Short mmCIF file of C-alpha atoms in Angstrom, two decimals:
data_model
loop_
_atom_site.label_atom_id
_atom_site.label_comp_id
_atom_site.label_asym_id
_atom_site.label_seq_id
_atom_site.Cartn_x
_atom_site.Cartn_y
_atom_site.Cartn_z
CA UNK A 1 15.10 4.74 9.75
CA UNK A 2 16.52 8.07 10.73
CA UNK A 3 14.52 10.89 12.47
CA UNK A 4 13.93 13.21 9.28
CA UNK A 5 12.67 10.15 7.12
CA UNK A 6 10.52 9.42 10.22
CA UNK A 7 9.05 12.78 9.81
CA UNK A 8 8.44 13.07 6.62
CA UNK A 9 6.52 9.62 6.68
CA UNK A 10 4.42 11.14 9.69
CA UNK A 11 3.86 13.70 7.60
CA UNK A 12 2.80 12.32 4.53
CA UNK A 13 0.53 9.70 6.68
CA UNK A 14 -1.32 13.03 8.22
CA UNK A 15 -2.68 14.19 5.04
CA UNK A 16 -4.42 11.19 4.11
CA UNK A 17 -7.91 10.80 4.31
CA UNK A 18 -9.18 8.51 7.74
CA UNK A 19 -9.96 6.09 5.86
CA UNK A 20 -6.62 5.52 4.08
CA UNK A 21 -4.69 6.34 7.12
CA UNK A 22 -6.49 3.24 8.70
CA UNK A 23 -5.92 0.74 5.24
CA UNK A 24 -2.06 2.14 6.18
CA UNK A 25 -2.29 0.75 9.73
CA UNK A 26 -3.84 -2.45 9.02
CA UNK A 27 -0.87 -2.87 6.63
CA UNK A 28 1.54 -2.01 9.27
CA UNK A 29 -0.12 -4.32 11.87
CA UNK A 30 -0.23 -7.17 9.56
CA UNK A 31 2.81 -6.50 7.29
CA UNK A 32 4.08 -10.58 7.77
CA UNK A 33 0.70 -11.79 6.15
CA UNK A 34 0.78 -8.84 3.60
CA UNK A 35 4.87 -9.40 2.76
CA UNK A 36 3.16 -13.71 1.75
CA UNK A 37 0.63 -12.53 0.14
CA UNK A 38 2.26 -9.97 -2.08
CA UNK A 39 5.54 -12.48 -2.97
CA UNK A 40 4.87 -14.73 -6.12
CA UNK A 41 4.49 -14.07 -9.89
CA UNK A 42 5.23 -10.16 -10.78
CA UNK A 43 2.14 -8.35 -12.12
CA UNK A 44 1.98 -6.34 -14.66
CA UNK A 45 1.86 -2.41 -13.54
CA UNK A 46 -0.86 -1.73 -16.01
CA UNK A 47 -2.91 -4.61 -14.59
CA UNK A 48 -2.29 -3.44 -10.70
CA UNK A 49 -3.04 0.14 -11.87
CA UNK A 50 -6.58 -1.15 -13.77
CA UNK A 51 -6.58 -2.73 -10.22
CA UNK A 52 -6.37 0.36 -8.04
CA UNK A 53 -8.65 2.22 -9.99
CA UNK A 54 -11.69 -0.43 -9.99
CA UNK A 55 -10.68 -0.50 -5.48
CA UNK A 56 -11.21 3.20 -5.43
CA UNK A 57 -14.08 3.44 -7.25
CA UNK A 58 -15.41 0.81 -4.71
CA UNK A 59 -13.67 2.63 -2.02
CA UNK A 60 -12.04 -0.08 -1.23
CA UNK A 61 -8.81 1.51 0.29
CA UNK A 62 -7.37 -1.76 1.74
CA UNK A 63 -6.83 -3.65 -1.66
CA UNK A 64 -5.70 0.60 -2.64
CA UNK A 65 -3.05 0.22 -0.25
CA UNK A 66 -2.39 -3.45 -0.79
CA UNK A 67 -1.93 -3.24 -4.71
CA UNK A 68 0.63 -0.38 -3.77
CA UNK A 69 2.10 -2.50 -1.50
CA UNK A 70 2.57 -5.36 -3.78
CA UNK A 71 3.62 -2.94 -7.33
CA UNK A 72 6.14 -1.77 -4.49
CA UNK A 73 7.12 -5.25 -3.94
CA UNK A 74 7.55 -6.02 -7.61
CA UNK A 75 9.71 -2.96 -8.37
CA UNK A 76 12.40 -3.85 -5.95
CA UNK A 77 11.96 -8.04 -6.18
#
């Protein structure tokens, strides 16, 4: 990754909320166990966006960042 998309990723991760900036971290700690978990059957982005919504009502920002992760994963699988 080049220096400027480096930055702008810092960036972007600074104006999150704590609690998001640590679901971020766990992701990038464990991204091998996320990257299996996410792989398999596509979902439907209505049914990962119903998803996201019921985690942050809960506040649940791990499965927040985790659903992006795997909508991500389906977009460019």
């Amino acid at each position: 990754m080049d220096e400027e998309k480096n930055d702008n990723m810092i960036s972007l991760y600074q104006v999150l909320p704590p609690e998001i900036q640590c679901a971020v971290l766990w992701i990038i700690e464990h991204n091998e166990i996320v990257d299996y978990l996410v792989q398999g059957e596509k979902v439907p982005t209505q049914e990962i966006e119903d998803f996201i919504q019921k985690a942050l009502e809960k506040k649940d920002y791990l499965m927040v960042v985790i659903l992006i992760y795997k909508r991500v994963y389906d977009m460019n699988n």
